[in-house]
Amino acid sequence: MEQTNKMEQYELGYHIRPPHGLLNDPNGLVYYKGIYHVFYQWNQTDTTHQSKSWGHMTTKDFIRWETHQPALEPIDWYDRDGCYSGSAVVFEEKMYVFYTGNVRGKNGERKSYQCLAISEDGIHFEKKGPVLEHPIKGYTAHVRDPKVWQGKDGNWWMILGAQKEETLTGDALMYQSTNLIDWSLTGSLMDEPLSLGYMWECPDVLRFDDKDVFAFSPQGLTAEGEKYNNIYQSGYFTGELCDNGKFIRDHQPFKELDYGFEFYAPQTFKDTGGRTILYAWVGVMEPKLEAAVPTRKSGWLHALSIPREVTYEKGKLIQYPIAETTHLRETKSVVSKSIQDESFTLSSLQQDILVEWDAAATDFIIYLRNEIEINYQASNKKITVVRTNWLTNVKEERTTFLTQDLMELRLLIESSMVEIFLNKGEEVFTLRYFTSEMNHSFNFKYLNRKVEKTITGYTLRSFIVKDKS
Ligand code: FRU
């Protein structure tokens, strides 16, 4: 087997990763003066969760990117222990960025300030300091991750993740403003008492024509069968956001956005074409597993997901790679229409593979690089993804159930990440994996009845990144 050096072995070509240090949440996603801006939580000096600044990349086409100097650095009294997560909006041709200033006292006690920074060119930011007073009566200092958007009436909303003091349960707080500077609290997003974990991080409100969606990342959910098996989860409620800032949720349970292993802290924004685009951190893991990620030896850790267009269909969010992702396709690497099992050697580890069935898929297993298994059981539309835990070397799996027969499966493969989209985004599994073998195999195996399917694969090019920092 060919031996490559470890750095190349786990490299990511078409996902945003930090040049060095640790990346976590996507921040400040915005389309400003014809350019898409992606910021992210970034520890520039180490692969630990200390000293977060805002890393910054821009693109016009999601293929050619520019890296800029960090937009925000934790150097002021109100953010000296971290410029934590937040969002961006455009107002009077300026970019307004809201974020949480994290400050620790002598004995480690936490203070959170919701802060503003303004930019006139999208590259240089002038910090304006805190815009909100904390703590708020009845809440602990765990209040962070401002997401701001403009309501239909032109007024601005801010939602914050929070923790109730009395019950130590997660909550979301809503604020309103006419000028983005003066904010007044309207209260909890939901009036009903919900006990769903001890803290809600990274809240977001998605607005579609006839539906609103409250997405958030609760910490502290207990695993229940196939649900909530990761350290923290991200998911949503559907419903209606009323003019008074209250969200009336539909009678549907909390639904996870992704059934893989590492997806966390997603954020969305709308572009001028009206698309809702989501990025997430890939991602959150148990500290011991994080410490064992092999890329730490090469000085970097974690990545963002592929940008996904989010739509609302029949009570559910659908997530599918944005159309621009197809521009990463270089050459067709696989084409096969057959009723047989199939085995391929992938020409590279950057692939976009589509499996399409003319009629409902029957039971199968896909083995990717002898490392990842995707197992489908048609009788109950059950889909299971298996990988090896790189700390324990034990196989682990995640499962969910489709509501429709499986007709399409799309795999976005990198050397150490896979995103699996089922039925054009009805369900998604995102995961990292680290195999020491340079195995490039892709095997498709029917388990009983064989039906015709088409497999089309494309080699994907890497981003072209210019450093403008
Ligand atoms: C979510 C989170 C946010 C916080 C940021 C700090 O992963 O904990 O709540 O703002 O990361 O990096």
CSV table of C-alpha atoms and ligand atoms in Angstrom, one decimal:
chain,number,residue,atom,x,y,z
A,1,MET,CA,0.0,0.0,0.0
A,2,GLU,CA,1.3,3.4,-0.9
A,3,GLN,CA,2.5,5.5,2.1
A,4,THR,CA,1.6,9.2,2.2
A,5,ASN,CA,2.5,11.6,4.9
A,6,LYS,CA,-0.1,12.0,7.6
A,7,MET,CA,-0.8,15.7,6.8
A,8,GLU,CA,-1.9,14.9,3.3
A,9,GLN,CA,-3.8,11.8,4.5
A,10,TYR,CA,-6.5,13.8,6.3
A,11,GLU,CA,-6.5,17.0,4.3
A,12,LEU,CA,-9.7,18.6,3.4
A,13,GLY,CA,-9.9,20.1,-0.1
A,14,TYR,CA,-13.4,21.6,-0.4
A,15,HIS,CA,-14.5,22.2,3.2
A,16,ILE,CA,-13.5,25.3,5.2
A,17,ARG,CA,-10.8,24.4,7.7
A,18,PRO,CA,-8.6,26.7,9.8
A,19,PRO,CA,-5.1,27.4,8.3
A,20,HIS,CA,-3.8,26.5,11.8
A,21,GLY,CA,-5.4,26.2,15.3
A,22,LEU,CA,-8.9,25.2,16.1
A,23,LEU,CA,-12.1,26.2,14.3
A,24,ASN,CA,-15.6,25.8,15.8
A,25,ASP,CA,-18.9,27.5,15.0
A,26,PRO,CA,-19.7,29.3,11.8
A,27,ASN,CA,-20.4,33.0,12.5
A,28,GLY,CA,-21.6,36.1,10.8
A,29,LEU,CA,-22.8,34.5,7.6
A,30,VAL,CA,-23.9,37.3,5.3
A,31,TYR,CA,-24.0,38.3,1.7
A,32,TYR,CA,-22.6,41.9,1.5
A,33,LYS,CA,-21.9,44.0,-1.5
A,34,GLY,CA,-21.9,41.0,-3.9
A,35,ILE,CA,-19.6,38.8,-1.7
A,36,TYR,CA,-20.4,35.9,0.7
A,37,HIS,CA,-18.7,36.3,4.1
A,38,VAL,CA,-18.0,33.3,6.3
A,39,PHE,CA,-16.6,33.9,9.7
A,40,TYR,CA,-15.8,31.2,12.2
A,41,GLN,CA,-14.8,30.7,15.8
A,42,TRP,CA,-11.0,30.5,15.7
A,43,ASN,CA,-8.3,29.8,18.2
A,44,GLN,CA,-5.3,30.9,16.1
A,45,THR,CA,-2.6,29.7,18.4
A,46,ASP,CA,-3.6,26.2,19.6
A,47,THR,CA,-5.9,23.3,19.0
A,48,THR,CA,-7.8,24.0,22.3
A,49,HIS,CA,-10.9,25.9,23.1
A,50,GLN,CA,-9.2,29.0,24.4
A,51,SER,CA,-9.0,32.6,23.1
A,52,LYS,CA,-11.5,32.7,20.3
A,53,SER,CA,-11.3,35.3,17.6
A,54,TRP,CA,-13.3,35.5,14.4
A,55,GLY,CA,-11.6,33.9,11.4
A,56,HIS,CA,-12.8,35.3,8.1
A,57,MET,CA,-13.1,34.0,4.5
A,58,THR,CA,-15.0,35.5,1.5
A,59,THR,CA,-16.1,34.1,-1.8
A,60,LYS,CA,-18.2,35.0,-4.8
A,61,ASP,CA,-18.7,31.5,-6.1
A,62,PHE,CA,-18.0,29.1,-3.2
A,63,ILE,CA,-14.9,27.8,-5.0
A,64,ARG,CA,-12.4,30.7,-5.0
A,65,TRP,CA,-11.9,32.0,-1.5
A,66,GLU,CA,-10.0,34.8,0.1
A,67,THR,CA,-8.6,34.5,3.6
A,68,HIS,CA,-8.6,37.8,5.6
A,69,GLN,CA,-7.1,39.0,8.8
A,70,PRO,CA,-9.3,38.0,11.8
A,71,ALA,CA,-12.3,40.2,11.9
A,72,LEU,CA,-12.5,40.3,15.7
A,73,GLU,CA,-9.8,39.7,18.3
A,74,PRO,CA,-10.3,39.1,22.0
A,75,ILE,CA,-8.3,42.1,23.2
A,76,ASP,CA,-10.9,44.4,24.9
A,77,TRP,CA,-12.2,44.4,28.5
A,78,TYR,CA,-15.6,43.1,27.3
A,79,ASP,CA,-14.3,40.2,25.2
A,80,ARG,CA,-10.8,39.5,26.6
A,81,ASP,CA,-11.5,35.8,27.1
A,82,GLY,CA,-13.1,35.2,23.7
A,83,CYS,CA,-15.1,36.9,20.9
A,84,TYR,CA,-17.8,34.2,21.0
A,85,SER,CA,-20.3,33.3,18.3
A,86,GLY,CA,-22.7,35.7,16.7
A,87,SER,CA,-24.2,36.9,13.4
A,88,ALA,CA,-24.1,39.7,10.8
A,89,VAL,CA,-26.7,41.9,9.1
A,90,VAL,CA,-26.5,44.6,6.5
A,91,PHE,CA,-28.0,48.0,7.3
A,92,GLU,CA,-27.6,51.3,5.4
A,93,GLU,CA,-24.7,49.7,3.4
A,94,LYS,CA,-22.7,48.8,6.5
A,95,MET,CA,-22.1,45.4,8.0
A,96,TYR,CA,-23.3,45.1,11.6
A,97,VAL,CA,-21.7,42.2,13.5
A,98,PHE,CA,-23.1,41.0,16.8
A,99,TYR,CA,-21.2,38.7,19.0
A,100,THR,CA,-20.7,37.6,22.7
A,101,GLY,CA,-17.8,39.0,24.6
A,102,ASN,CA,-16.7,36.3,27.0
A,103,VAL,CA,-15.0,37.5,30.2
A,104,ARG,CA,-13.8,35.4,33.1
A,105,GLY,CA,-13.2,36.9,36.6
A,106,LYS,CA,-10.4,36.0,39.0
A,107,ASN,CA,-12.1,32.9,40.2
A,108,GLY,CA,-13.3,31.8,36.8
A,109,GLU,CA,-16.8,33.4,37.1
A,110,ARG,CA,-18.3,34.1,33.7
A,111,LYS,CA,-19.5,37.4,32.3
A,112,SER,CA,-21.2,37.7,28.9
A,113,TYR,CA,-21.6,40.9,27.0
A,114,GLN,CA,-23.5,41.1,23.7
A,115,CYS,CA,-21.3,43.4,21.6
A,116,LEU,CA,-21.5,45.2,18.2
A,117,ALA,CA,-18.8,45.8,15.6
A,118,ILE,CA,-19.4,47.7,12.4
A,119,SER,CA,-17.7,47.5,9.0
A,120,GLU,CA,-18.0,49.7,5.9
A,121,ASP,CA,-15.9,47.5,3.7
A,122,GLY,CA,-16.6,44.0,5.1
A,123,ILE,CA,-12.9,43.6,6.0
A,124,HIS,CA,-12.1,46.1,8.7
A,125,PHE,CA,-14.3,46.2,11.8
A,126,GLU,CA,-14.7,48.9,14.4
A,127,LYS,CA,-15.8,47.5,17.8
A,128,LYS,CA,-18.5,49.5,19.5
A,129,GLY,CA,-18.5,47.5,22.7
A,130,PRO,CA,-21.5,46.0,24.6
A,131,VAL,CA,-25.1,46.9,23.5
A,132,LEU,CA,-26.9,44.8,26.1
A,133,GLU,CA,-26.9,44.8,29.9
A,134,HIS,CA,-26.3,41.4,31.6
A,135,PRO,CA,-27.2,39.5,33.7
A,136,ILE,CA,-30.9,39.5,33.2
A,137,LYS,CA,-33.1,38.8,36.2
A,138,GLY,CA,-33.9,35.1,36.4
A,139,TYR,CA,-31.0,34.0,34.0
A,140,THR,CA,-27.4,32.9,34.7
A,141,ALA,CA,-24.4,34.4,32.9
A,142,HIS,CA,-24.8,31.7,30.2
A,143,VAL,CA,-26.3,34.0,27.7
A,144,ARG,CA,-24.7,34.2,24.3
A,145,ASP,CA,-24.7,33.7,20.5
A,146,PRO,CA,-26.8,36.7,19.2
A,147,LYS,CA,-28.6,36.0,15.9
A,148,VAL,CA,-30.1,39.2,14.4
A,149,TRP,CA,-32.5,39.6,11.5
A,150,GLN,CA,-35.0,42.1,10.2
A,151,GLY,CA,-38.7,41.5,10.7
A,152,LYS,CA,-41.3,42.1,8.1
A,153,ASP,CA,-42.1,45.5,9.6
A,154,GLY,CA,-38.5,46.6,9.3
A,155,ASN,CA,-37.7,46.3,13.0
A,156,TRP,CA,-34.8,44.2,14.1
A,157,TRP,CA,-34.9,41.0,16.3
A,158,MET,CA,-32.1,39.5,18.3
A,159,ILE,CA,-32.3,36.0,19.7
A,160,LEU,CA,-29.9,34.8,22.4
A,161,GLY,CA,-29.2,31.4,23.9
A,162,ALA,CA,-29.7,31.4,27.6
A,163,GLN,CA,-30.0,29.4,30.8
A,164,LYS,CA,-32.8,29.9,33.5
A,165,GLU,CA,-31.4,30.5,36.9
A,166,GLU,CA,-34.1,28.6,38.9
A,167,THR,CA,-34.3,25.4,36.9
A,168,LEU,CA,-30.9,25.5,35.2
A,169,THR,CA,-32.6,24.7,31.9
A,170,GLY,CA,-32.0,26.1,28.4
A,171,ASP,CA,-34.0,29.0,27.0
A,172,ALA,CA,-34.0,31.6,24.2
A,173,LEU,CA,-34.5,35.3,24.8
A,174,MET,CA,-35.8,37.8,22.3
A,175,TYR,CA,-34.9,41.4,22.0
A,176,GLN,CA,-36.2,44.1,19.6
A,177,SER,CA,-34.6,47.2,18.1
A,178,THR,CA,-35.4,49.9,15.6
A,179,ASN,CA,-31.8,51.0,15.0
A,180,LEU,CA,-29.6,48.0,15.9
A,181,ILE,CA,-28.1,50.0,18.8
A,182,ASP,CA,-30.9,50.2,21.4
A,183,TRP,CA,-32.4,46.9,22.3
A,184,SER,CA,-35.3,46.0,24.5
A,185,LEU,CA,-36.1,42.6,25.9
A,186,THR,CA,-39.5,41.1,24.8
A,187,GLY,CA,-39.0,37.9,26.9
A,188,SER,CA,-38.6,34.2,26.4
A,189,LEU,CA,-39.2,33.0,22.8
A,190,MET,CA,-41.7,30.5,24.0
A,191,ASP,CA,-44.1,30.8,26.9
A,192,GLU,CA,-44.6,27.1,27.5
A,193,PRO,CA,-42.1,25.6,30.1
A,194,LEU,CA,-39.8,23.3,28.2
A,195,SER,CA,-37.2,21.2,29.8
A,196,LEU,CA,-34.8,20.4,27.0
A,197,GLY,CA,-31.2,20.4,28.2
A,198,TYR,CA,-29.3,22.8,30.5
A,199,MET,CA,-28.3,25.4,27.9
A,200,TRP,CA,-29.4,26.3,24.4
A,201,GLU,CA,-26.5,27.5,22.2
A,202,CYS,CA,-26.6,29.1,18.8
A,203,PRO,CA,-30.3,29.9,18.4
A,204,ASP,CA,-31.6,30.8,15.0
A,205,VAL,CA,-34.9,31.6,13.4
A,206,LEU,CA,-35.5,30.5,9.8
A,207,ARG,CA,-38.3,32.1,7.9
A,208,PHE,CA,-40.1,30.5,5.0
A,209,ASP,CA,-43.2,31.6,3.1
A,210,ASP,CA,-45.7,29.9,5.2
A,211,LYS,CA,-43.6,28.6,8.2
A,212,ASP,CA,-41.1,29.7,10.8
A,213,VAL,CA,-38.5,27.4,12.3
A,214,PHE,CA,-36.7,27.8,15.6
A,215,ALA,CA,-33.3,26.0,15.4
A,216,PHE,CA,-30.9,25.7,18.3
A,217,SER,CA,-28.2,23.5,19.9
A,218,PRO,CA,-29.3,22.2,23.3
A,219,GLN,CA,-26.7,20.8,25.6
A,220,GLY,CA,-27.5,18.1,28.1
A,221,LEU,CA,-30.1,15.9,26.3
A,222,THR,CA,-30.2,12.3,27.4
A,223,ALA,CA,-29.9,9.7,24.6
A,224,GLU,CA,-33.2,8.0,23.8
A,225,GLY,CA,-32.9,5.1,21.4
A,226,GLU,CA,-31.7,6.5,18.0
A,227,LYS,CA,-32.0,10.1,19.3
A,228,TYR,CA,-29.5,12.4,20.9
A,229,ASN,CA,-26.5,10.1,20.8
A,230,ASN,CA,-23.9,12.8,20.4
A,231,ILE,CA,-22.4,14.9,23.2
A,232,TYR,CA,-24.6,17.8,22.1
A,233,GLN,CA,-27.3,18.0,19.4
A,234,SER,CA,-28.7,20.6,17.0
A,235,GLY,CA,-32.3,20.6,15.9
A,236,TYR,CA,-35.5,22.5,15.6
A,237,PHE,CA,-39.2,23.2,16.2
A,238,THR,CA,-41.5,24.3,13.4
A,239,GLY,CA,-44.2,26.9,14.1
A,240,GLU,CA,-45.0,30.6,13.8
A,241,LEU,CA,-43.1,33.6,15.1
A,242,CYS,CA,-45.7,36.2,16.1
A,243,ASP,CA,-45.3,40.0,16.0
A,244,ASN,CA,-44.8,40.1,19.7
A,245,GLY,CA,-41.7,37.9,19.5
A,246,LYS,CA,-43.4,34.7,20.8
A,247,PHE,CA,-42.9,31.5,18.9
A,248,ILE,CA,-46.0,29.2,18.8
A,249,ARG,CA,-44.6,25.8,18.0
A,250,ASP,CA,-46.4,23.1,16.1
A,251,HIS,CA,-47.3,19.9,17.9
A,252,GLN,CA,-44.2,18.1,16.7
A,253,PRO,CA,-41.2,16.9,18.8
A,254,PHE,CA,-37.7,18.5,18.6
A,255,LYS,CA,-36.2,17.2,15.4
A,256,GLU,CA,-32.4,16.7,14.9
A,257,LEU,CA,-31.0,18.4,11.9
A,258,ASP,CA,-28.3,15.7,11.2
A,259,TYR,CA,-28.1,12.1,12.4
A,260,GLY,CA,-24.3,11.7,12.0
A,261,PHE,CA,-21.7,12.2,14.7
A,262,GLU,CA,-20.3,15.7,14.7
A,263,PHE,CA,-22.7,18.2,13.2
A,264,TYR,CA,-23.2,21.2,15.6
A,265,ALA,CA,-23.9,24.9,16.0
A,266,PRO,CA,-25.4,25.5,12.6
A,267,GLN,CA,-26.2,29.0,11.4
A,268,THR,CA,-28.2,30.2,8.5
A,269,PHE,CA,-28.5,33.3,6.4
A,270,LYS,CA,-30.6,34.4,3.4
A,271,ASP,CA,-28.9,35.5,0.3
A,272,THR,CA,-30.3,38.1,-2.1
A,273,GLY,CA,-31.9,35.3,-4.2
A,274,GLY,CA,-33.9,34.4,-1.1
A,275,ARG,CA,-32.1,31.1,-0.5
A,276,THR,CA,-31.6,30.0,3.1
A,277,ILE,CA,-28.1,28.7,3.4
A,278,LEU,CA,-26.7,26.8,6.4
A,279,TYR,CA,-23.2,26.1,7.6
A,280,ALA,CA,-22.4,24.0,10.6
A,281,TRP,CA,-19.4,23.1,12.7
A,282,VAL,CA,-18.1,19.6,12.1
A,283,GLY,CA,-17.8,19.4,14.8
A,284,VAL,CA,-18.5,18.8,18.4
A,285,MET,CA,-17.0,15.7,20.1
A,286,GLU,CA,-16.3,14.3,23.5
A,287,PRO,CA,-13.1,16.0,24.7
A,288,LYS,CA,-11.1,12.8,24.7
A,289,LEU,CA,-12.1,12.0,21.1
A,290,GLU,CA,-11.2,15.6,20.1
A,291,ALA,CA,-7.8,15.3,21.7
A,292,ALA,CA,-7.2,12.2,19.6
A,293,VAL,CA,-8.0,13.8,16.2
A,294,PRO,CA,-4.9,13.1,14.1
A,295,THR,CA,-4.9,16.5,12.4
A,296,ARG,CA,-3.9,18.1,15.7
A,297,LYS,CA,-0.4,16.8,15.0
A,298,SER,CA,-0.4,18.9,11.8
A,299,GLY,CA,-1.5,21.9,13.9
A,300,TRP,CA,-5.2,22.2,12.9
A,301,LEU,CA,-8.5,20.9,14.1
A,302,HIS,CA,-12.1,20.8,12.8
A,303,ALA,CA,-13.9,22.2,9.7
A,304,LEU,CA,-17.2,23.6,8.6
A,305,SER,CA,-19.9,21.6,6.7
A,306,ILE,CA,-20.6,22.1,3.0
A,307,PRO,CA,-23.0,25.0,2.7
A,308,ARG,CA,-26.5,23.6,2.4
A,309,GLU,CA,-29.6,25.1,1.0
A,310,VAL,CA,-32.4,24.7,3.5
A,311,THR,CA,-36.1,24.4,2.5
A,312,TYR,CA,-39.2,23.6,4.4
A,313,GLU,CA,-41.4,20.8,3.1
A,314,LYS,CA,-44.3,19.1,4.8
A,315,GLY,CA,-43.3,19.7,8.4
A,316,LYS,CA,-39.6,19.1,7.9
A,317,LEU,CA,-36.4,20.9,6.9
A,318,ILE,CA,-34.7,19.6,3.8
A,319,GLN,CA,-30.9,20.3,3.5
A,320,TYR,CA,-29.1,19.8,0.2
A,321,PRO,CA,-25.6,21.1,-0.9
A,322,ILE,CA,-26.1,24.5,-2.6
A,323,ALA,CA,-26.1,24.4,-6.4
A,324,GLU,CA,-22.6,25.9,-6.6
A,325,THR,CA,-21.3,22.6,-5.1
A,326,THR,CA,-21.7,21.0,-8.5
A,327,HIS,CA,-19.2,23.5,-9.9
A,328,LEU,CA,-16.6,21.7,-7.9
A,329,ARG,CA,-17.1,18.6,-10.1
A,330,GLU,CA,-14.0,18.1,-12.3
A,331,THR,CA,-14.4,14.8,-14.1
A,332,LYS,CA,-16.8,12.0,-14.1
A,333,SER,CA,-15.1,9.2,-12.2
A,334,VAL,CA,-17.8,6.6,-12.1
A,335,VAL,CA,-20.9,5.9,-14.3
A,336,SER,CA,-22.7,2.7,-14.0
A,337,LYS,CA,-26.3,1.7,-14.5
A,338,SER,CA,-26.9,-1.9,-13.4
A,339,ILE,CA,-28.7,-4.4,-11.3
A,340,GLN,CA,-25.5,-5.8,-9.9
A,341,ASP,CA,-23.4,-5.2,-6.9
A,342,GLU,CA,-20.6,-2.8,-7.7
A,343,SER,CA,-17.0,-2.2,-6.7
A,344,PHE,CA,-14.9,0.8,-7.7
A,345,THR,CA,-11.6,2.2,-6.8
A,346,LEU,CA,-12.1,5.9,-6.4
A,347,SER,CA,-9.7,8.0,-8.4
A,348,SER,CA,-9.2,10.4,-5.5
A,349,LEU,CA,-10.6,11.0,-2.1
A,350,GLN,CA,-12.6,14.1,-3.1
A,351,GLN,CA,-15.7,12.7,-4.6
A,352,ASP,CA,-19.4,13.5,-5.2
A,353,ILE,CA,-21.2,10.2,-5.6
A,354,LEU,CA,-24.9,9.9,-6.5
A,355,VAL,CA,-26.8,6.6,-6.3
A,356,GLU,CA,-30.2,6.8,-7.9
A,357,TRP,CA,-33.0,4.3,-8.1
A,358,ASP,CA,-35.8,4.3,-10.6
A,359,ALA,CA,-38.0,2.5,-8.1
A,360,ALA,CA,-37.7,2.2,-4.3
A,361,ALA,CA,-34.3,1.0,-3.1
A,362,THR,CA,-34.0,-2.4,-1.6
A,363,ASP,CA,-31.7,-3.5,1.2
A,364,PHE,CA,-28.1,-2.7,0.6
A,365,ILE,CA,-24.8,-1.9,2.3
A,366,ILE,CA,-22.2,0.6,1.0
A,367,TYR,CA,-18.7,0.1,2.2
A,368,LEU,CA,-16.5,3.2,1.8
A,369,ARG,CA,-12.8,2.6,2.1
A,370,ASN,CA,-13.5,-0.5,4.2
A,371,GLU,CA,-14.1,2.0,7.0
A,372,ILE,CA,-17.6,3.5,6.7
A,373,GLU,CA,-20.7,1.4,6.2
A,374,ILE,CA,-24.1,2.8,5.1
A,375,ASN,CA,-26.7,0.2,5.6
A,376,TYR,CA,-30.3,0.5,4.4
A,377,GLN,CA,-33.2,-1.7,5.4
A,378,ALA,CA,-36.2,-1.0,3.1
A,379,SER,CA,-38.9,-2.7,5.3
A,380,ASN,CA,-38.8,0.1,7.8
A,381,LYS,CA,-36.8,2.7,5.8
A,382,LYS,CA,-34.0,2.4,8.3
A,383,ILE,CA,-30.6,3.9,7.5
A,384,THR,CA,-27.6,3.2,9.7
A,385,VAL,CA,-24.1,4.7,9.3
A,386,VAL,CA,-21.2,2.9,11.0
A,387,ARG,CA,-17.6,4.2,11.5
A,388,THR,CA,-14.6,3.3,13.7
A,389,ASN,CA,-14.1,5.5,16.7
A,390,TRP,CA,-10.5,6.7,16.3
A,391,LEU,CA,-9.9,6.8,20.0
A,392,THR,CA,-11.2,3.4,21.1
A,393,ASN,CA,-11.0,1.6,17.7
A,394,VAL,CA,-14.5,0.3,18.4
A,395,LYS,CA,-17.2,0.5,15.7
A,396,GLU,CA,-20.0,3.0,16.5
A,397,GLU,CA,-23.2,3.7,14.6
A,398,ARG,CA,-26.0,6.2,14.1
A,399,THR,CA,-29.5,5.5,12.8
A,400,THR,CA,-32.6,7.2,11.6
A,401,PHE,CA,-35.7,6.4,9.6
A,402,LEU,CA,-36.8,7.9,6.4
A,403,THR,CA,-40.5,8.8,5.8
A,404,GLN,CA,-40.3,8.2,2.0
A,405,ASP,CA,-38.9,5.2,0.1
A,406,LEU,CA,-35.2,5.8,-0.6
A,407,MET,CA,-34.7,7.0,-4.2
A,408,GLU,CA,-31.5,8.9,-4.0
A,409,LEU,CA,-28.3,8.9,-1.9
A,410,ARG,CA,-25.5,11.5,-2.4
A,411,LEU,CA,-22.2,11.2,-0.7
A,412,LEU,CA,-19.7,14.1,-0.5
A,413,ILE,CA,-16.5,12.4,0.3
A,414,GLU,CA,-13.2,13.8,1.6
A,415,SER,CA,-10.2,12.0,3.0
A,416,SER,CA,-11.5,12.5,6.6
A,417,MET,CA,-15.1,13.7,6.3
A,418,VAL,CA,-18.3,12.4,4.7
A,419,GLU,CA,-21.7,14.1,4.3
A,420,ILE,CA,-24.5,11.8,3.3
A,421,PHE,CA,-27.7,13.2,1.9
A,422,LEU,CA,-30.7,10.9,1.6
A,423,ASN,CA,-33.6,11.6,-0.7
A,424,LYS,CA,-32.2,15.0,-1.7
A,425,GLY,CA,-31.8,16.1,1.9
A,426,GLU,CA,-34.7,14.5,3.7
A,427,GLU,CA,-32.1,13.3,6.2
A,428,VAL,CA,-28.4,13.9,6.5
A,429,PHE,CA,-25.5,12.2,8.2
A,430,THR,CA,-22.3,14.2,8.7
A,431,LEU,CA,-19.1,12.6,10.1
A,432,ARG,CA,-15.4,12.7,10.4
A,433,TYR,CA,-13.4,9.5,10.1
A,434,PHE,CA,-9.7,8.7,10.2
A,435,THR,CA,-8.4,5.6,8.6
A,436,SER,CA,-4.7,4.9,8.4
A,437,GLU,CA,-5.0,2.9,5.3
A,438,MET,CA,-4.9,4.5,1.9
A,439,ASN,CA,-7.8,2.4,0.7
A,440,HIS,CA,-9.9,4.0,-2.0
A,441,SER,CA,-12.6,1.4,-2.4
A,442,PHE,CA,-16.3,1.9,-2.8
A,443,ASN,CA,-18.4,-1.2,-2.7
A,444,PHE,CA,-22.1,-1.4,-3.2
A,445,LYS,CA,-23.7,-4.7,-2.1
A,446,TYR,CA,-27.4,-5.7,-2.3
A,447,LEU,CA,-28.5,-7.8,0.7
A,448,ASN,CA,-31.4,-9.7,-1.0
A,449,ARG,CA,-33.5,-8.5,-3.9
A,450,LYS,CA,-31.5,-6.5,-6.5
A,451,VAL,CA,-33.0,-3.6,-8.4
A,452,GLU,CA,-31.6,-1.4,-11.0
A,453,LYS,CA,-29.7,1.7,-9.9
A,454,THR,CA,-27.4,4.3,-11.4
A,455,ILE,CA,-24.2,5.3,-9.7
A,456,THR,CA,-22.5,8.5,-11.0
A,457,GLY,CA,-19.4,9.8,-9.4
A,458,TYR,CA,-17.4,13.0,-9.9
A,459,THR,CA,-13.9,14.0,-8.8
A,460,LEU,CA,-14.2,17.2,-6.8
A,461,ARG,CA,-11.6,20.0,-7.1
A,462,SER,CA,-10.1,21.7,-4.0
A,463,PHE,CA,-11.0,25.3,-3.2
A,464,ILE,CA,-8.6,27.9,-4.6
A,465,VAL,CA,-7.6,30.0,-1.5
A,466,LYS,CA,-5.8,33.3,-1.7
A,467,ASP,CA,-4.4,34.6,1.5
A,468,LYS,CA,-5.2,38.4,1.9
A,469,SER,CA,-4.5,38.6,5.6
B,1,FRU,C1,-21.0,26.5,20.6
B,1,FRU,C2,-20.3,27.5,21.5
B,1,FRU,C3,-21.1,28.9,21.6
B,1,FRU,C4,-20.0,29.8,21.9
B,1,FRU,C5,-18.8,29.3,21.1
B,1,FRU,C6,-17.5,29.5,21.8
B,1,FRU,O1,-20.1,25.6,20.1
B,1,FRU,O2,-20.1,27.0,22.8
B,1,FRU,O3,-22.2,28.8,22.5
B,1,FRU,O4,-20.4,31.1,21.6
B,1,FRU,O5,-19.0,28.0,20.9
B,1,FRU,O6,-16.5,29.2,20.9
